[in-house]
Amino acid sequence: MTTIDELLTRGVAEVIIERELRERLAAGKPLRLKQGFDPTKPDMHIGHAVGLRKLRMFQELGHQVVLIVGDWTAQIGDPSGRDETRTRLTAAEVRSNAETYMEQFFRVIDRSRTEVRWQSEWFGTFGLEQALDLAGRFTLAQMLAHETFRKRYEAGAGLTILELMYPMLQGYDSVAMQADVEFGGTDQKFNILAGRELMAQLGMTPQQVLLLPLIPGTDGRKMSKTFLNTVDIGMAPNEMFGRMMSMSDAVLPLYFEVLSERPMVEVHEIRQSLATGTVNPRDLKMGLACEVVAQFHSPADGEAAEAAFVRQFVQRELPTDIPEYRLESPTPLLDLMVATQLAPSKAEARRLIDGGGVRIAGERITDYAVVLQPGAGVVVQVGRRKFVRVV
Amino acid sequence: MTTIDELLTRGVAEVIIERELRERLAAGKPLRLKQGFDPTKPDMHIGHAVGLRKLRMFQELGHQVVLIVGDWTAQIGDPSGRDETRTRLTAAEVRSNAETYMEQFFRVIDRSRTEVRWQSEWFGTFGLEQALDLAGRFTLAQMLAHETFRKRYEAGAGLTILELMYPMLQGYDSVAMQADVEFGGTDQKFNILAGRELMAQLGMTPQQVLLLPLIPGTDGRKMSKTFLNTVDIGMAPNEMFGRMMSMSDAVLPLYFEVLSERPMVEVHEIRQSLATGTVNPRDLKMGLACEVVAQFHSPADGEAAEAAFVRQFVQRELPTDIPEYRLESPTPLLDLMVATQLAPSKAEARRLIDGGGVRIAGERITDYAVVLQPGAGVVVQVGRRKFVRVV
């Protein structure tokens, strides 16, 4: 029962041009919704899910998704927001990344109302003449209006002419696909507007634009693998649930707005009750975590993950905001304890184990020689207050 | 009997890198001499002839000319020294211009030691991938080091990305043709160096560069059709001779250096005798004009043109520096006389005709209704001192 107003505002950063998009929606004709992706980093997280969910809602209104696999632009690498020229991928890497991406994409999107198109369909037969024609339609001044380009040029960085061509190619996708609406993050605004410009130059009706917000990670900082604050769509149910539970109270209302099915009126109540302290944030987090796992896996997976979480943390009175520590290789317990400051030295670590104060996944440890594996997901506990989750 | 020293200095603006080019010449292997042209303006003048003569001298030493017909770059238009984005030509215009150009080119160059290659051989099958690969090999900073690009960008002019690609394409010609030496005007330096850069990046020995000076027009100003100060290779013998005779004394020594076969020691003597006034400049001009007509037509044409000139001007004591007036369409004599200030008004023009003081090509005029044709080349004379040559 989503209204058009909610469709165009909830979890939406900007609509260009809103009046025109409303008119197109009101006309009742199925629209071609362009969503492109560069198969460079196949791991999608809930930040991407915001856009996928929005696309899905449009699908449910009868519109058609056109998923563009950027097998050509991936080989350039979108320069948006980047400080350096990107390394170019091989065709095999691109194909494999695209498969991983699509496996995740179709956890949210209805495959039966999606056209998957590879850029090589049109760029594979593109000649130099067409490339030069595109390059003649944009001035350097227009391109340097792009903050990324301007900053890199002004910093003396090695911005290549190749990178200046990226927005044109993305724009041409819209021409080739006769897109009605393009979806993308706010960092895509420049590239998507290049598509509008190109369509207008070629006498087509320029596409409408729906820009999605970049949401913060679970800890409120910029979402980034380095910060371990992402919730990846590819995560197994229990890991996904656990990572959702690590979110800070501050991001909770926004996450409800963009990731849950709750009506906006309920989201406002949640924000209110958190502000006045009339609700236990952990209960809200469990509810949202369950809903998110259900979206990317199944409702049963959501409930099972919740039950497992309760067994592991709530009943054993573990905190839910245990810091994570990423192992690169198998690591002896004594080394880990020193590295994570669970013990000041290996000698002290041995003394703690001798005293029976060290547990792994709830089991008391008596053997110094235990080795922890990367990705184990187990909690190492020292005494009642010190915890580290090994990932 | 040209020495290598004279080959690399007489009528040469710059050699890059001179030591290396000397080594290649000394090695005795035939070199591939690249000369490219964009068939945009087929009219060549003696400014271009300086380079052609130099190429011809290399040919006579056994080297091979590779003439690149820039049928692709012509469609972009070399931005070097241009203030505005150029209009793109059609393929048919390019072909027709190329034919005209070559007809003139081979008046100086030995066709049997020339390979004519069209860019479409390599660019016709160029895919987007190759275009992007080229574009990835040059940074914006490198391109904006080109004065033309920087000035146009800074002036806010609509410099397109297409134009930034021009030097790369010209550079790629050298790669495709495995050029040993590229010839070009000093205004071509940036583009030719892009070729060196590209060859080095692709693991080839970078081409050597021979830059030719841009010589002034007959009146000492920049050579330009607008100033009527060019001597075009396509001119008929008499017209060419006449235009050569209009040259100012100041350009005479330079013209002898770059356009004549006279030994440099004689050129120095000419410069000296002009400075000391021990020679009649008109005699020197006649000699050079005769030599130039002989080069582009034949020695007999040179002599015939000289004889015609003497009949028309010297024996009738006409000055040789008669101003030219270009007609756009057939023009009545009375109008012409007013426009060129041979008479202050039409009434006065009629009076002068009545008085027998007006001659066209030496013939006294009695009829007011005479109409002059554009390109007629005739001299209109009023009294003993006023002359205009109608062209």
PDB file of N, CA and C in Angstrom, chain B residues 355-389:
ATOM      1  N   GLY B 355      38.419  61.404 -70.287  1.00  0.00           N
ATOM      2  CA  GLY B 355      39.708  62.040 -70.527  1.00  0.00           C
ATOM      3  C   GLY B 355      40.778  61.084 -71.018  1.00  0.00           C
ATOM      4  N   GLY B 356      40.445  59.772 -71.146  1.00  0.00           N
ATOM      5  CA  GLY B 356      41.407  58.798 -71.675  1.00  0.00           C
ATOM      6  C   GLY B 356      42.463  58.380 -70.678  1.00  0.00           C
ATOM      7  N   GLY B 357      42.211  58.615 -69.356  1.00  0.00           N
ATOM      8  CA  GLY B 357      43.250  58.299 -68.362  1.00  0.00           C
ATOM      9  C   GLY B 357      43.102  56.942 -67.720  1.00  0.00           C
ATOM     10  N   VAL B 358      42.142  56.124 -68.162  1.00  0.00           N
ATOM     11  CA  VAL B 358      41.920  54.831 -67.508  1.00  0.00           C
ATOM     12  C   VAL B 358      42.294  53.708 -68.457  1.00  0.00           C
ATOM     13  N   ARG B 359      43.157  52.756 -67.960  1.00  0.00           N
ATOM     14  CA  ARG B 359      43.555  51.602 -68.765  1.00  0.00           C
ATOM     15  C   ARG B 359      43.275  50.315 -67.998  1.00  0.00           C
ATOM     16  N   ILE B 360      42.901  49.288 -68.743  1.00  0.00           N
ATOM     17  CA  ILE B 360      42.817  47.951 -68.145  1.00  0.00           C
ATOM     18  C   ILE B 360      43.743  47.064 -68.957  1.00  0.00           C
ATOM     19  N   ALA B 361      44.691  46.428 -68.262  1.00  0.00           N
ATOM     20  CA  ALA B 361      45.702  45.594 -68.924  1.00  0.00           C
ATOM     21  C   ALA B 361      46.367  46.372 -70.061  1.00  0.00           C
ATOM     22  N   GLY B 362      46.586  47.642 -69.812  1.00  0.00           N
ATOM     23  CA  GLY B 362      47.312  48.458 -70.787  1.00  0.00           C
ATOM     24  C   GLY B 362      46.433  49.057 -71.871  1.00  0.00           C
ATOM     25  N   GLU B 363      45.185  48.616 -71.990  1.00  0.00           N
ATOM     26  CA  GLU B 363      44.286  49.115 -73.044  1.00  0.00           C
ATOM     27  C   GLU B 363      43.490  50.303 -72.524  1.00  0.00           C
ATOM     28  N   ARG B 364      43.492  51.354 -73.306  1.00  0.00           N
ATOM     29  CA  ARG B 364      42.711  52.530 -72.919  1.00  0.00           C
ATOM     30  C   ARG B 364      41.220  52.210 -72.985  1.00  0.00           C
ATOM     31  N   ILE B 365      40.463  52.669 -71.967  1.00  0.00           N
ATOM     32  CA  ILE B 365      39.035  52.367 -71.868  1.00  0.00           C
ATOM     33  C   ILE B 365      38.218  53.573 -72.297  1.00  0.00           C
ATOM     34  N   THR B 366      37.175  53.305 -73.114  1.00  0.00           N
ATOM     35  CA  THR B 366      36.310  54.401 -73.557  1.00  0.00           C
ATOM     36  C   THR B 366      34.859  54.154 -73.172  1.00  0.00           C
ATOM     37  N   ASP B 367      34.579  52.981 -72.653  1.00  0.00           N
ATOM     38  CA  ASP B 367      33.194  52.561 -72.375  1.00  0.00           C
ATOM     39  C   ASP B 367      32.971  52.470 -70.865  1.00  0.00           C
ATOM     40  N   TYR B 368      31.974  53.242 -70.377  1.00  0.00           N
ATOM     41  CA  TYR B 368      31.680  53.190 -68.933  1.00  0.00           C
ATOM     42  C   TYR B 368      31.225  51.801 -68.486  1.00  0.00           C
ATOM     43  N   ALA B 369      30.628  51.014 -69.417  1.00  0.00           N
ATOM     44  CA  ALA B 369      29.886  49.803 -69.030  1.00  0.00           C
ATOM     45  C   ALA B 369      30.760  48.566 -68.823  1.00  0.00           C
ATOM     46  N   VAL B 370      32.101  48.744 -68.866  1.00  0.00           N
ATOM     47  CA  VAL B 370      32.988  47.584 -68.675  1.00  0.00           C
ATOM     48  C   VAL B 370      32.735  46.938 -67.311  1.00  0.00           C
ATOM     49  N   VAL B 371      32.683  45.575 -67.306  1.00  0.00           N
ATOM     50  CA  VAL B 371      32.503  44.837 -66.036  1.00  0.00           C
ATOM     51  C   VAL B 371      33.726  43.957 -65.825  1.00  0.00           C
ATOM     52  N   LEU B 372      34.261  43.968 -64.605  1.00  0.00           N
ATOM     53  CA  LEU B 372      35.455  43.164 -64.294  1.00  0.00           C
ATOM     54  C   LEU B 372      35.049  41.850 -63.634  1.00  0.00           C
ATOM     55  N   GLN B 373      35.772  40.795 -64.003  1.00  0.00           N
ATOM     56  CA  GLN B 373      35.455  39.453 -63.468  1.00  0.00           C
ATOM     57  C   GLN B 373      36.389  39.113 -62.305  1.00  0.00           C
ATOM     58  N   PRO B 374      35.872  38.413 -61.288  1.00  0.00           N
ATOM     59  CA  PRO B 374      36.746  37.975 -60.183  1.00  0.00           C
ATOM     60  C   PRO B 374      37.859  37.077 -60.737  1.00  0.00           C
ATOM     61  N   GLY B 375      39.072  37.239 -60.220  1.00  0.00           N
ATOM     62  CA  GLY B 375      40.180  36.377 -60.622  1.00  0.00           C
ATOM     63  C   GLY B 375      40.800  36.762 -61.950  1.00  0.00           C
ATOM     64  N   ALA B 376      40.393  37.909 -62.523  1.00  0.00           N
ATOM     65  CA  ALA B 376      40.867  38.285 -63.858  1.00  0.00           C
ATOM     66  C   ALA B 376      42.381  38.533 -63.871  1.00  0.00           C
ATOM     67  N   GLY B 377      42.912  39.048 -62.771  1.00  0.00           N
ATOM     68  CA  GLY B 377      44.360  39.254 -62.687  1.00  0.00           C
ATOM     69  C   GLY B 377      44.837  40.492 -63.441  1.00  0.00           C
ATOM     70  N   VAL B 378      43.908  41.275 -64.012  1.00  0.00           N
ATOM     71  CA  VAL B 378      44.304  42.444 -64.796  1.00  0.00           C
ATOM     72  C   VAL B 378      44.587  43.653 -63.913  1.00  0.00           C
ATOM     73  N   VAL B 379      45.430  44.521 -64.433  1.00  0.00           N
ATOM     74  CA  VAL B 379      45.750  45.743 -63.707  1.00  0.00           C
ATOM     75  C   VAL B 379      44.877  46.879 -64.241  1.00  0.00           C
ATOM     76  N   VAL B 380      44.217  47.562 -63.319  1.00  0.00           N
ATOM     77  CA  VAL B 380      43.458  48.759 -63.675  1.00  0.00           C
ATOM     78  C   VAL B 380      44.344  49.950 -63.305  1.00  0.00           C
ATOM     79  N   GLN B 381      44.569  50.815 -64.276  1.00  0.00           N
ATOM     80  CA  GLN B 381      45.512  51.905 -64.084  1.00  0.00           C
ATOM     81  C   GLN B 381      44.793  53.226 -64.327  1.00  0.00           C
ATOM     82  N   VAL B 382      45.014  54.203 -63.430  1.00  0.00           N
ATOM     83  CA  VAL B 382      44.462  55.544 -63.628  1.00  0.00           C
ATOM     84  C   VAL B 382      45.641  56.502 -63.627  1.00  0.00           C
ATOM     85  N   GLY B 383      45.812  57.174 -64.748  1.00  0.00           N
ATOM     86  CA  GLY B 383      46.948  58.087 -64.878  1.00  0.00           C
ATOM     87  C   GLY B 383      48.258  57.309 -64.808  1.00  0.00           C
ATOM     88  N   ARG B 384      49.311  57.951 -64.302  1.00  0.00           N
ATOM     89  CA  ARG B 384      50.634  57.336 -64.293  1.00  0.00           C
ATOM     90  C   ARG B 384      50.952  56.654 -62.961  1.00  0.00           C
ATOM     91  N   ARG B 385      50.167  56.940 -61.907  1.00  0.00           N
ATOM     92  CA  ARG B 385      50.622  56.528 -60.582  1.00  0.00           C
ATOM     93  C   ARG B 385      49.669  55.598 -59.820  1.00  0.00           C
ATOM     94  N   LYS B 386      48.398  55.528 -60.300  1.00  0.00           N
ATOM     95  CA  LYS B 386      47.429  54.745 -59.518  1.00  0.00           C
ATOM     96  C   LYS B 386      47.144  53.409 -60.190  1.00  0.00           C
ATOM     97  N   PHE B 387      47.335  52.310 -59.419  1.00  0.00           N
ATOM     98  CA  PHE B 387      47.151  50.967 -59.962  1.00  0.00           C
ATOM     99  C   PHE B 387      46.394  50.091 -58.963  1.00  0.00           C
ATOM    100  N   VAL B 388      45.590  49.198 -59.493  1.00  0.00           N
ATOM    101  CA  VAL B 388      44.986  48.141 -58.673  1.00  0.00           C
ATOM    102  C   VAL B 388      44.975  46.888 -59.523  1.00  0.00           C
ATOM    103  N   ARG B 389      45.366  45.748 -58.921  1.00  0.00           N
ATOM    104  CA  ARG B 389      45.251  44.496 -59.666  1.00  0.00           C
ATOM    105  C   ARG B 389      44.018  43.761 -59.157  1.00  0.00           C
TER     106      ARG B 389
END
